[in-house]
Amino acid sequence: MVRGCARRRQCDILLRVPTRDLLVVGAGVVGAACAYYAAKAGLTVTVVDRGAVAGGTTGAGEGNLLVSDKEPGAELDLALLSARLWRDLAAEHGDEVEYEAKGGLVVAATAPGMAGLERLAAHQRAAGVRAEVVAATDLRDLEPHLAPGLAGGMFYPQDAQVQPMLAAAHLLRAARDRHGARLWTGVTVTGVTRAGDRVTGVRTDRGDIAAGAVVNAAGTWGGEIAALAGVRVPVLPRRGFILVTEPLPPMIRHKVYAAEYVGDVASDSAGLETSPVVEGTKAGTVLIGASRERVGFDRTLSTVVLRRLAAQAIALFPVLADVAAIRTYCGFRPYCPDHLPVIGPDPRAPGLLHACGHEGAGIGLAAATGHLLAQVLTGADPALDLSPFRPDRFAEVPS
Amino acid sequence: MTRDLAVIGAGPAGLAAAVTAAATGLRVVLVDAGARPGGQYFRHPPDTLAGPRGAARHGWAEFARLRDELAGHVAAGRITHLAGHAVWHVEAHSEEADARFTLHLGGTGSVAVSSGAVREVRARALVIAAGAHDRPLPFPGWDLPGVLTAGGAQALLKGSLVVAGRRVVVAGTGPFLLPVAAGLASAGARVEGVFEANRPGRFARHGARVLRNAGKLAEGAGYAAVLLRHRVPYRVGHAIVAAHGDDAVESVTVARLDRDWTPVRGGERVIECDAVAVGYGFTPQLEIPVELGCATRVDADGSLVVVVDAAQRTSVPGVYAAGETTGVGGAPLALTEGRLAGQAVAAALGAPPARPSRRLLARRARLRAFAATLHDAYAVRPGWAGWLRPDTLVCRCEEVPYGRLDEAVRELGAIDPRAAKLISRAGMGWCQGRICGYPTACLTARIRKRAPDVADLTGLARRPLAQPVRLGDLAEDPAAGGAEDADGADPGGGGPC
């Protein structure tokens, strides 16, 4: 099944690869979950990535598994399914992936802000989210270092966190060691192979790999993989910076963010938006986000963004003023114009499925994405209606 | 504040660049984290006008001249010396902008900058002379209290006149071990031995000559005599391969090495001590040039360094580099490169050159050739990886053992050092890989059965935040003239519904 390979010796590894049921492009957390659930369901799986495991947006994430920041709808349903699946995964791999059921705390500074939080929570509860009102006087029981004078908050016990790089790496390892999946890092997909309309595998810089189905889990670069198959999937980069503090004694217990965060997540603006998101990690560092701006793949450090992130974090937690930031990094969320991921078979290119465009929620939504695709691939009824995520929806609405 | 030239680092290279440029009439700002000029090389205690005593005194006369020149330029308003300031980021503006660079400054670490401190400096040109820090290699027990880097032991001695221990073992590779050992011996420590892992070729015919030549070649001073006077044994082809002790180092295992630094069976012995100073060369501090996009290369000593042309220009217009930033070569080379950089900046900005530089160019060529010879003689050989056990810490900040790094690369798909860092956490702690970056990159490449290249080393040298910065300092936008309006405290208006 290896054809057209000029550098014979380099192709040797792939010569030994028999035809697979599934070829996953991308070894980020979404590709890892797709491989894990498909291999567990009995499919033979190969994963390829042009770089290392978790080398793209997964490696720049905070590892949030959130239901709190989602308004009722298809994405929240996906998040709730994913939250359940992550709990199951944590039962087996919890320590390896540093799963922490820490809960999320959304705070409001003013009474109207609190009223908005309560309205959102009411809708979310109807969809199955657990949300508990926290009175202003009780906020510091949950987070002793919170600034005084806040109007109140909402606690979401289902919000959790994993270490995203470890999550991707250990899902891939389990897929390989327990279920026979194969992983090829440092292999770049350069095209797809076809028989008529049907996608029959991928062309790589190390030779061709034949597969019964190909999953595009290339994240922010998912549009490029789709283009190789001649289909349009509009995934755009939406840059975010994170500030990391020096390691501290446990100080911030939950993921804490301001009510405006939900508005920013759902916004369409290309301009800079920042809202405070602060959380501690098992390693003792505190992660400070979140910023959103559409500036292509520009990695240049933005002092404007960092200053705003620092100021907003200090406004929530004044104690942070005397803490040193030791690191910053940025990543590119895979953003689709309607803020929904692209999940499912592509009718325009039979044999090609997509699992990309999860924006800033890819870690959280990975488990459900992999689970649903495995159901589709094995002919089972998917646990959720996939039509809101269908790959060809963008042709219908001008973006 | 806007100046013609900003110089980052007030060690030999930065001082030389600043005073050379100022002498041509340019207005210069010299930014340095230290309280006093001199950098690591001319580190000295407060209120020491006469300089340190003994072996550490070498080069003091030259430094004193530079310091006097600096004081003259400062008094005349040509140089603004910002001591105690850390540059956490340099922003490059478009090439049309007159002042192309904005340096963002903070205090050091979580120490607040004082209220009058400068937070932002703009400049038309930039000289990066940020120097280098120690390059230790891991070995079992290197995380015990009492195990210091050679530079750390030296800094204690030079900066605070503190002797690292009573019975000290010095080990590693390179001529720098000699001044460290001599300094310790002169200050009253009993140096149990100096263990040079290499057998430095023609410098190393026999003991006394090694000392005389290596010492003279490296520093031009009498370290050899000091060591001989104190009867300090000097052994080539030996290294500390393990340190032992419960709460602090109590002894070390020294092994005889083959040419690749693999321990020779039966060539081990244990030496009691209460302090250890180890150094395997230096790692240039490249945060700022890497972030600015300056081209880099792997130097003969295995370090990532900035590529410069004959005028010390980097690949980024307006950015110059001098000293260890362009390749570890010692203070005389750093001084020469600094002067050349200062002249080049002056010429580029239209000031008349201070003096013809032919002599400096010849001197730089000679010193660089000499540095290359030393790098060749004192290269790090691959056998050191064999000293490690699975439980040997590679990253001390995050307590990452070699076994976890190995697992990340072999089992978890971390095929490059950046991924190995993200998955194993080596290099993610307080030092951000400044100490463990080099060994982590080398080990990752080794497990992948290749030699570390520019991309490998860059993966652990890229630190967009060039220095730790206090969040309170970061939050205060100097352009806004005070603390930014803390809109995070008022999230109510932006509620989701």
mmCIF file of N, CA and C in Angstrom, chain A residues 94-198:
data_model
loop_
_atom_site.group_PDB
_atom_site.id
_atom_site.type_symbol
_atom_site.label_atom_id
_atom_site.label_comp_id
_atom_site.label_asym_id
_atom_site.label_seq_id
_atom_site.Cartn_x
_atom_site.Cartn_y
_atom_site.Cartn_z
ATOM 1 N N GLY A 94 -6.925 8.769 35.721
ATOM 2 C CA GLY A 94 -7.017 10.056 36.409
ATOM 3 C C GLY A 94 -5.689 10.634 36.842
ATOM 4 N N ASP A 95 -4.843 9.798 37.458
ATOM 5 C CA ASP A 95 -3.563 10.312 37.937
ATOM 6 C C ASP A 95 -2.636 10.660 36.787
ATOM 7 N N GLU A 96 -2.658 9.805 35.769
ATOM 8 C CA GLU A 96 -1.769 10.035 34.632
ATOM 9 C C GLU A 96 -2.064 11.360 33.952
ATOM 10 N N VAL A 97 -3.347 11.716 33.863
ATOM 11 C CA VAL A 97 -3.705 12.933 33.133
ATOM 12 C C VAL A 97 -3.981 14.094 34.085
ATOM 13 N N GLU A 98 -3.707 13.890 35.377
ATOM 14 C CA GLU A 98 -3.888 14.922 36.403
ATOM 15 C C GLU A 98 -5.317 15.473 36.417
ATOM 16 N N TYR A 99 -6.290 14.562 36.340
ATOM 17 C CA TYR A 99 -7.691 14.960 36.384
ATOM 18 C C TYR A 99 -8.022 15.529 37.750
ATOM 19 N N GLU A 100 -8.695 16.653 37.744
ATOM 20 C CA GLU A 100 -9.066 17.301 39.001
ATOM 21 C C GLU A 100 -10.495 17.813 38.883
ATOM 22 N N ALA A 101 -11.393 17.250 39.697
ATOM 23 C CA ALA A 101 -12.792 17.690 39.667
ATOM 24 C C ALA A 101 -12.911 18.903 40.566
ATOM 25 N N LYS A 102 -12.297 19.999 40.147
ATOM 26 C CA LYS A 102 -12.133 21.141 41.043
ATOM 27 C C LYS A 102 -13.368 22.028 41.102
ATOM 28 N N GLY A 103 -14.177 22.019 40.066
ATOM 29 C CA GLY A 103 -15.338 22.896 40.033
ATOM 30 C C GLY A 103 -14.972 24.285 39.559
ATOM 31 N N GLY A 104 -15.956 24.936 38.952
ATOM 32 C CA GLY A 104 -15.724 26.290 38.444
ATOM 33 C C GLY A 104 -16.538 27.298 39.231
ATOM 34 N N LEU A 105 -15.954 28.463 39.459
ATOM 35 C CA LEU A 105 -16.656 29.527 40.170
ATOM 36 C C LEU A 105 -16.691 30.759 39.274
ATOM 37 N N VAL A 106 -17.909 31.170 38.904
ATOM 38 C CA VAL A 106 -18.065 32.376 38.093
ATOM 39 C C VAL A 106 -18.505 33.485 39.031
ATOM 40 N N VAL A 107 -17.816 34.623 38.999
ATOM 41 C CA VAL A 107 -18.151 35.697 39.929
ATOM 42 C C VAL A 107 -18.678 36.911 39.183
ATOM 43 N N ALA A 108 -19.532 37.639 39.866
ATOM 44 C CA ALA A 108 -20.085 38.871 39.307
ATOM 45 C C ALA A 108 -19.764 40.005 40.266
ATOM 46 N N ALA A 109 -19.443 41.163 39.702
ATOM 47 C CA ALA A 109 -19.056 42.299 40.541
ATOM 48 C C ALA A 109 -20.267 43.118 40.960
ATOM 49 N N THR A 110 -21.316 43.067 40.149
ATOM 50 C CA THR A 110 -22.460 43.944 40.402
ATOM 51 C C THR A 110 -23.747 43.124 40.477
ATOM 52 N N ALA A 111 -24.793 43.747 41.029
ATOM 53 C CA ALA A 111 -26.084 43.065 41.137
ATOM 54 C C ALA A 111 -26.656 42.718 39.760
ATOM 55 N N PRO A 112 -26.596 43.631 38.777
ATOM 56 C CA PRO A 112 -27.098 43.225 37.447
ATOM 57 C C PRO A 112 -26.291 42.062 36.866
ATOM 58 N N GLY A 113 -24.991 42.067 37.122
ATOM 59 C CA GLY A 113 -24.156 40.961 36.641
ATOM 60 C C GLY A 113 -24.578 39.658 37.285
ATOM 61 N N MET A 114 -24.879 39.705 38.571
ATOM 62 C CA MET A 114 -25.319 38.505 39.285
ATOM 63 C C MET A 114 -26.669 38.035 38.740
ATOM 64 N N ALA A 115 -27.539 38.988 38.437
ATOM 65 C CA ALA A 115 -28.846 38.616 37.886
ATOM 66 C C ALA A 115 -28.657 37.903 36.539
ATOM 67 N N GLY A 116 -27.706 38.400 35.749
ATOM 68 C CA GLY A 116 -27.415 37.752 34.471
ATOM 69 C C GLY A 116 -26.920 36.335 34.675
ATOM 70 N N LEU A 117 -26.041 36.161 35.651
ATOM 71 C CA LEU A 117 -25.519 34.828 35.960
ATOM 72 C C LEU A 117 -26.650 33.892 36.346
ATOM 73 N N GLU A 118 -27.585 34.406 37.130
ATOM 74 C CA GLU A 118 -28.690 33.545 37.600
ATOM 75 C C GLU A 118 -29.603 33.156 36.444
ATOM 76 N N ARG A 119 -29.823 34.101 35.512
ATOM 77 C CA ARG A 119 -30.644 33.761 34.342
ATOM 78 C C ARG A 119 -29.976 32.670 33.518
ATOM 79 N N LEU A 120 -28.671 32.835 33.267
ATOM 80 C CA LEU A 120 -27.950 31.825 32.486
ATOM 81 C C LEU A 120 -28.009 30.464 33.176
ATOM 82 N N ALA A 121 -27.791 30.484 34.481
ATOM 83 C CA ALA A 121 -27.778 29.223 35.227
ATOM 84 C C ALA A 121 -29.128 28.511 35.153
ATOM 85 N N ALA A 122 -30.203 29.299 35.159
ATOM 86 C CA ALA A 122 -31.536 28.691 35.097
ATOM 87 C C ALA A 122 -31.683 27.912 33.791
ATOM 88 N N HIS A 123 -31.247 28.536 32.682
ATOM 89 C CA HIS A 123 -31.313 27.838 31.384
ATOM 90 C C HIS A 123 -30.409 26.607 31.391
ATOM 91 N N GLN A 124 -29.210 26.781 31.944
ATOM 92 C CA GLN A 124 -28.258 25.660 31.949
ATOM 93 C C GLN A 124 -28.796 24.486 32.762
ATOM 94 N N ARG A 125 -29.429 24.813 33.910
ATOM 95 C CA ARG A 125 -29.970 23.735 34.757
ATOM 96 C C ARG A 125 -30.977 22.910 33.975
ATOM 97 N N ALA A 126 -31.792 23.599 33.174
ATOM 98 C CA ALA A 126 -32.807 22.883 32.394
ATOM 99 C C ALA A 126 -32.139 21.893 31.431
ATOM 100 N N ALA A 127 -30.889 22.200 31.039
ATOM 101 C CA ALA A 127 -30.180 21.320 30.106
ATOM 102 C C ALA A 127 -29.380 20.241 30.836
ATOM 103 N N GLY A 128 -29.395 20.275 32.172
ATOM 104 C CA GLY A 128 -28.710 19.220 32.912
ATOM 105 C C GLY A 128 -27.455 19.654 33.641
ATOM 106 N N VAL A 129 -27.203 20.968 33.682
ATOM 107 C CA VAL A 129 -26.015 21.471 34.370
ATOM 108 C C VAL A 129 -26.342 21.691 35.846
ATOM 109 N N ARG A 130 -25.396 21.349 36.695
ATOM 110 C CA ARG A 130 -25.561 21.683 38.117
ATOM 111 C C ARG A 130 -24.908 23.038 38.365
ATOM 112 N N ALA A 131 -25.701 23.943 38.940
ATOM 113 C CA ALA A 131 -25.190 25.293 39.199
ATOM 114 C C ALA A 131 -25.735 25.761 40.540
ATOM 115 N N GLU A 132 -24.838 26.177 41.423
ATOM 116 C CA GLU A 132 -25.243 26.567 42.776
ATOM 117 C C GLU A 132 -24.909 28.031 43.008
ATOM 118 N N VAL A 133 -25.920 28.788 43.428
ATOM 119 C CA VAL A 133 -25.704 30.212 43.718
ATOM 120 C C VAL A 133 -24.795 30.341 44.942
ATOM 121 N N VAL A 134 -23.815 31.237 44.847
ATOM 122 C CA VAL A 134 -22.948 31.522 45.992
ATOM 123 C C VAL A 134 -23.180 32.975 46.395
ATOM 124 N N ALA A 135 -23.652 33.161 47.607
ATOM 125 C CA ALA A 135 -23.911 34.525 48.085
ATOM 126 C C ALA A 135 -22.584 35.259 48.261
ATOM 127 N N ALA A 136 -22.663 36.577 48.164
ATOM 128 C CA ALA A 136 -21.453 37.396 48.288
ATOM 129 C C ALA A 136 -20.691 37.057 49.568
ATOM 130 N N THR A 137 -21.432 36.826 50.631
ATOM 131 C CA THR A 137 -20.776 36.570 51.910
ATOM 132 C C THR A 137 -20.110 35.194 51.958
ATOM 133 N N ASP A 138 -20.500 34.326 51.042
ATOM 134 C CA ASP A 138 -19.923 32.971 51.054
ATOM 135 C C ASP A 138 -18.767 32.789 50.060
ATOM 136 N N LEU A 139 -18.552 33.816 49.246
ATOM 137 C CA LEU A 139 -17.534 33.670 48.194
ATOM 138 C C LEU A 139 -16.175 33.306 48.768
ATOM 139 N N ARG A 140 -15.832 33.953 49.890
ATOM 140 C CA ARG A 140 -14.484 33.739 50.425
ATOM 141 C C ARG A 140 -14.344 32.400 51.141
ATOM 142 N N ASP A 141 -15.483 31.743 51.411
ATOM 143 C CA ASP A 141 -15.362 30.367 51.916
ATOM 144 C C ASP A 141 -14.854 29.465 50.797
ATOM 145 N N LEU A 142 -15.297 29.756 49.586
ATOM 146 C CA LEU A 142 -14.844 28.962 48.444
ATOM 147 C C LEU A 142 -13.455 29.379 48.005
ATOM 148 N N GLU A 143 -13.209 30.687 47.958
ATOM 149 C CA GLU A 143 -11.925 31.228 47.481
ATOM 150 C C GLU A 143 -11.483 32.337 48.427
ATOM 151 N N PRO A 144 -10.670 31.990 49.411
ATOM 152 C CA PRO A 144 -10.326 32.962 50.463
ATOM 153 C C PRO A 144 -9.625 34.223 49.952
ATOM 154 N N HIS A 145 -9.001 34.156 48.796
ATOM 155 C CA HIS A 145 -8.212 35.311 48.347
ATOM 156 C C HIS A 145 -8.955 36.215 47.375
ATOM 157 N N LEU A 146 -10.243 35.930 47.148
ATOM 158 C CA LEU A 146 -11.010 36.767 46.219
ATOM 159 C C LEU A 146 -11.087 38.201 46.716
ATOM 160 N N ALA A 147 -11.160 39.131 45.781
ATOM 161 C CA ALA A 147 -11.274 40.547 46.136
ATOM 162 C C ALA A 147 -12.569 40.789 46.909
ATOM 163 N N PRO A 148 -12.562 41.757 47.806
ATOM 164 C CA PRO A 148 -13.796 42.096 48.509
ATOM 165 C C PRO A 148 -14.749 42.846 47.575
ATOM 166 N N GLY A 149 -16.015 42.862 47.949
ATOM 167 C CA GLY A 149 -16.956 43.720 47.241
ATOM 168 C C GLY A 149 -17.638 43.105 46.037
ATOM 169 N N LEU A 150 -17.406 41.818 45.787
ATOM 170 C CA LEU A 150 -18.083 41.189 44.657
ATOM 171 C C LEU A 150 -19.552 40.934 45.015
ATOM 172 N N ALA A 151 -20.420 40.904 44.001
ATOM 173 C CA ALA A 151 -21.862 40.792 44.254
ATOM 174 C C ALA A 151 -22.295 39.351 44.516
ATOM 175 N N GLY A 152 -21.500 38.401 44.046
ATOM 176 C CA GLY A 152 -21.887 37.007 44.253
ATOM 177 C C GLY A 152 -21.281 36.149 43.158
ATOM 178 N N GLY A 153 -21.709 34.879 43.161
ATOM 179 C CA GLY A 153 -21.129 33.992 42.156
ATOM 180 C C GLY A 153 -21.991 32.774 41.934
ATOM 181 N N MET A 154 -21.562 31.957 40.991
ATOM 182 C CA MET A 154 -22.253 30.707 40.686
ATOM 183 C C MET A 154 -21.204 29.608 40.679
ATOM 184 N N PHE A 155 -21.480 28.541 41.402
ATOM 185 C CA PHE A 155 -20.518 27.439 41.467
ATOM 186 C C PHE A 155 -20.996 26.292 40.589
ATOM 187 N N TYR A 156 -20.101 25.781 39.754
ATOM 188 C CA TYR A 156 -20.410 24.696 38.823
ATOM 189 C C TYR A 156 -19.552 23.480 39.182
ATOM 190 N N PRO A 157 -20.096 22.535 39.958
ATOM 191 C CA PRO A 157 -19.290 21.400 40.418
ATOM 192 C C PRO A 157 -18.840 20.467 39.290
ATOM 193 N N GLN A 158 -19.496 20.520 38.132
ATOM 194 C CA GLN A 158 -19.100 19.610 37.045
ATOM 195 C C GLN A 158 -17.849 20.073 36.295
ATOM 196 N N ASP A 159 -17.454 21.326 36.468
ATOM 197 C CA ASP A 159 -16.240 21.801 35.789
ATOM 198 C C ASP A 159 -15.022 21.077 36.360
ATOM 199 N N ALA A 160 -14.148 20.663 35.476
ATOM 200 C CA ALA A 160 -12.962 19.915 35.901
ATOM 201 C C ALA A 160 -11.770 20.331 35.056
ATOM 202 N N GLN A 161 -10.630 19.741 35.355
ATOM 203 C CA GLN A 161 -9.417 20.079 34.627
ATOM 204 C C GLN A 161 -8.548 18.835 34.445
ATOM 205 N N VAL A 162 -7.871 18.771 33.307
ATOM 206 C CA VAL A 162 -6.811 17.778 33.108
ATOM 207 C C VAL A 162 -5.568 18.532 32.651
ATOM 208 N N GLN A 163 -4.431 17.841 32.681
ATOM 209 C CA GLN A 163 -3.224 18.411 32.070
ATOM 210 C C GLN A 163 -3.291 17.986 30.607
ATOM 211 N N PRO A 164 -3.507 18.924 29.690
ATOM 212 C CA PRO A 164 -3.903 18.538 28.334
ATOM 213 C C PRO A 164 -2.866 17.722 27.567
ATOM 214 N N MET A 165 -1.577 18.048 27.745
ATOM 215 C CA MET A 165 -0.552 17.305 27.015
ATOM 216 C C MET A 165 -0.524 15.862 27.496
ATOM 217 N N LEU A 166 -0.614 15.698 28.820
ATOM 218 C CA LEU A 166 -0.628 14.337 29.365
ATOM 219 C C LEU A 166 -1.891 13.599 28.937
ATOM 220 N N ALA A 167 -3.002 14.326 28.855
ATOM 221 C CA ALA A 167 -4.249 13.685 28.435
ATOM 222 C C ALA A 167 -4.089 13.110 27.034
ATOM 223 N N ALA A 168 -3.570 13.926 26.109
ATOM 224 C CA ALA A 168 -3.382 13.437 24.741
ATOM 225 C C ALA A 168 -2.404 12.264 24.723
ATOM 226 N N ALA A 169 -1.295 12.426 25.429
ATOM 227 C CA ALA A 169 -0.249 11.400 25.386
ATOM 228 C C ALA A 169 -0.735 10.077 25.972
ATOM 229 N N HIS A 170 -1.459 10.137 27.073
ATOM 230 C CA HIS A 170 -1.881 8.881 27.708
ATOM 231 C C HIS A 170 -3.061 8.236 26.995
ATOM 232 N N LEU A 171 -3.942 9.034 26.386
ATOM 233 C CA LEU A 171 -4.994 8.420 25.563
ATOM 234 C C LEU A 171 -4.357 7.683 24.380
ATOM 235 N N LEU A 172 -3.354 8.303 23.773
ATOM 236 C CA LEU A 172 -2.675 7.646 22.651
ATOM 237 C C LEU A 172 -1.932 6.396 23.101
ATOM 238 N N ARG A 173 -1.336 6.499 24.274
ATOM 239 C CA ARG A 173 -0.604 5.333 24.768
ATOM 240 C C ARG A 173 -1.555 4.173 25.047
ATOM 241 N N ALA A 174 -2.708 4.496 25.645
ATOM 242 C CA ALA A 174 -3.680 3.434 25.926
ATOM 243 C C ALA A 174 -4.195 2.844 24.622
ATOM 244 N N ALA A 175 -4.457 3.712 23.627
ATOM 245 C CA ALA A 175 -4.932 3.220 22.329
ATOM 246 C C ALA A 175 -3.903 2.267 21.727
ATOM 247 N N ARG A 176 -2.637 2.596 21.919
ATOM 248 C CA ARG A 176 -1.569 1.781 21.330
ATOM 249 C C ARG A 176 -1.323 0.507 22.131
ATOM 250 N N ASP A 177 -1.082 0.687 23.429
ATOM 251 C CA ASP A 177 -0.670 -0.458 24.233
ATOM 252 C C ASP A 177 -1.795 -1.454 24.465
ATOM 253 N N ARG A 178 -3.025 -0.940 24.607
ATOM 254 C CA ARG A 178 -4.115 -1.857 24.931
ATOM 255 C C ARG A 178 -4.918 -2.263 23.716
ATOM 256 N N HIS A 179 -4.953 -1.373 22.713
ATOM 257 C CA HIS A 179 -5.879 -1.633 21.617
ATOM 258 C C HIS A 179 -5.194 -1.655 20.251
ATOM 259 N N GLY A 180 -3.869 -1.689 20.257
ATOM 260 C CA GLY A 180 -3.140 -1.945 19.017
ATOM 261 C C GLY A 180 -3.020 -0.787 18.046
ATOM 262 N N ALA A 181 -3.358 0.434 18.476
ATOM 263 C CA ALA A 181 -3.225 1.566 17.559
ATOM 264 C C ALA A 181 -1.749 1.859 17.315
ATOM 265 N N ARG A 182 -1.463 2.539 16.198
ATOM 266 C CA ARG A 182 -0.090 2.925 15.890
ATOM 267 C C ARG A 182 0.003 4.439 15.808
ATOM 268 N N LEU A 183 1.160 4.933 16.168
ATOM 269 C CA LEU A 183 1.368 6.380 16.192
ATOM 270 C C LEU A 183 2.615 6.708 15.389
ATOM 271 N N TRP A 184 2.472 7.581 14.397
ATOM 272 C CA TRP A 184 3.629 8.058 13.635
ATOM 273 C C TRP A 184 3.736 9.562 13.828
ATOM 274 N N THR A 185 4.710 9.969 14.620
ATOM 275 C CA THR A 185 4.967 11.395 14.770
ATOM 276 C C THR A 185 6.011 11.822 13.746
ATOM 277 N N GLY A 186 6.066 13.105 13.464
ATOM 278 C CA GLY A 186 7.037 13.614 12.492
ATOM 279 C C GLY A 186 6.715 13.181 11.070
ATOM 280 N N VAL A 187 5.467 12.877 10.790
ATOM 281 C CA VAL A 187 5.037 12.464 9.448
ATOM 282 C C VAL A 187 3.998 13.480 8.955
ATOM 283 N N THR A 188 4.282 14.117 7.838
ATOM 284 C CA THR A 188 3.416 15.187 7.338
ATOM 285 C C THR A 188 2.492 14.676 6.234
ATOM 286 N N VAL A 189 1.201 14.917 6.407
ATOM 287 C CA VAL A 189 0.233 14.549 5.371
ATOM 288 C C VAL A 189 0.312 15.585 4.257
ATOM 289 N N THR A 190 0.494 15.086 3.036
ATOM 290 C CA THR A 190 0.639 15.995 1.894
ATOM 291 C C THR A 190 -0.511 15.890 0.903
ATOM 292 N N GLY A 191 -1.375 14.917 1.105
ATOM 293 C CA GLY A 191 -2.505 14.765 0.191
ATOM 294 C C GLY A 191 -3.380 13.606 0.625
ATOM 295 N N VAL A 192 -4.453 13.376 -0.110
ATOM 296 C CA VAL A 192 -5.269 12.191 0.169
ATOM 297 C C VAL A 192 -5.235 11.309 -1.071
ATOM 298 N N THR A 193 -5.416 10.028 -0.848
ATOM 299 C CA THR A 193 -5.545 9.103 -1.980
ATOM 300 C C THR A 193 -7.034 8.814 -2.150
ATOM 301 N N ARG A 194 -7.429 8.566 -3.371
ATOM 302 C CA ARG A 194 -8.865 8.391 -3.651
ATOM 303 C C ARG A 194 -9.073 7.224 -4.608
ATOM 304 N N ALA A 195 -10.247 6.641 -4.529
ATOM 305 C CA ALA A 195 -10.721 5.723 -5.560
ATOM 306 C C ALA A 195 -12.055 6.305 -5.989
ATOM 307 N N GLY A 196 -12.084 6.925 -7.151
ATOM 308 C CA GLY A 196 -13.266 7.683 -7.530
ATOM 309 C C GLY A 196 -13.420 8.855 -6.578
ATOM 310 N N ASP A 197 -14.604 9.047 -6.019
ATOM 311 C CA ASP A 197 -14.842 10.108 -5.048
ATOM 312 C C ASP A 197 -14.274 9.774 -3.688
ATOM 313 N N ARG A 198 -14.191 8.495 -3.435
ATOM 314 C CA ARG A 198 -13.964 8.022 -2.083
ATOM 315 C C ARG A 198 -12.518 8.241 -1.631
#
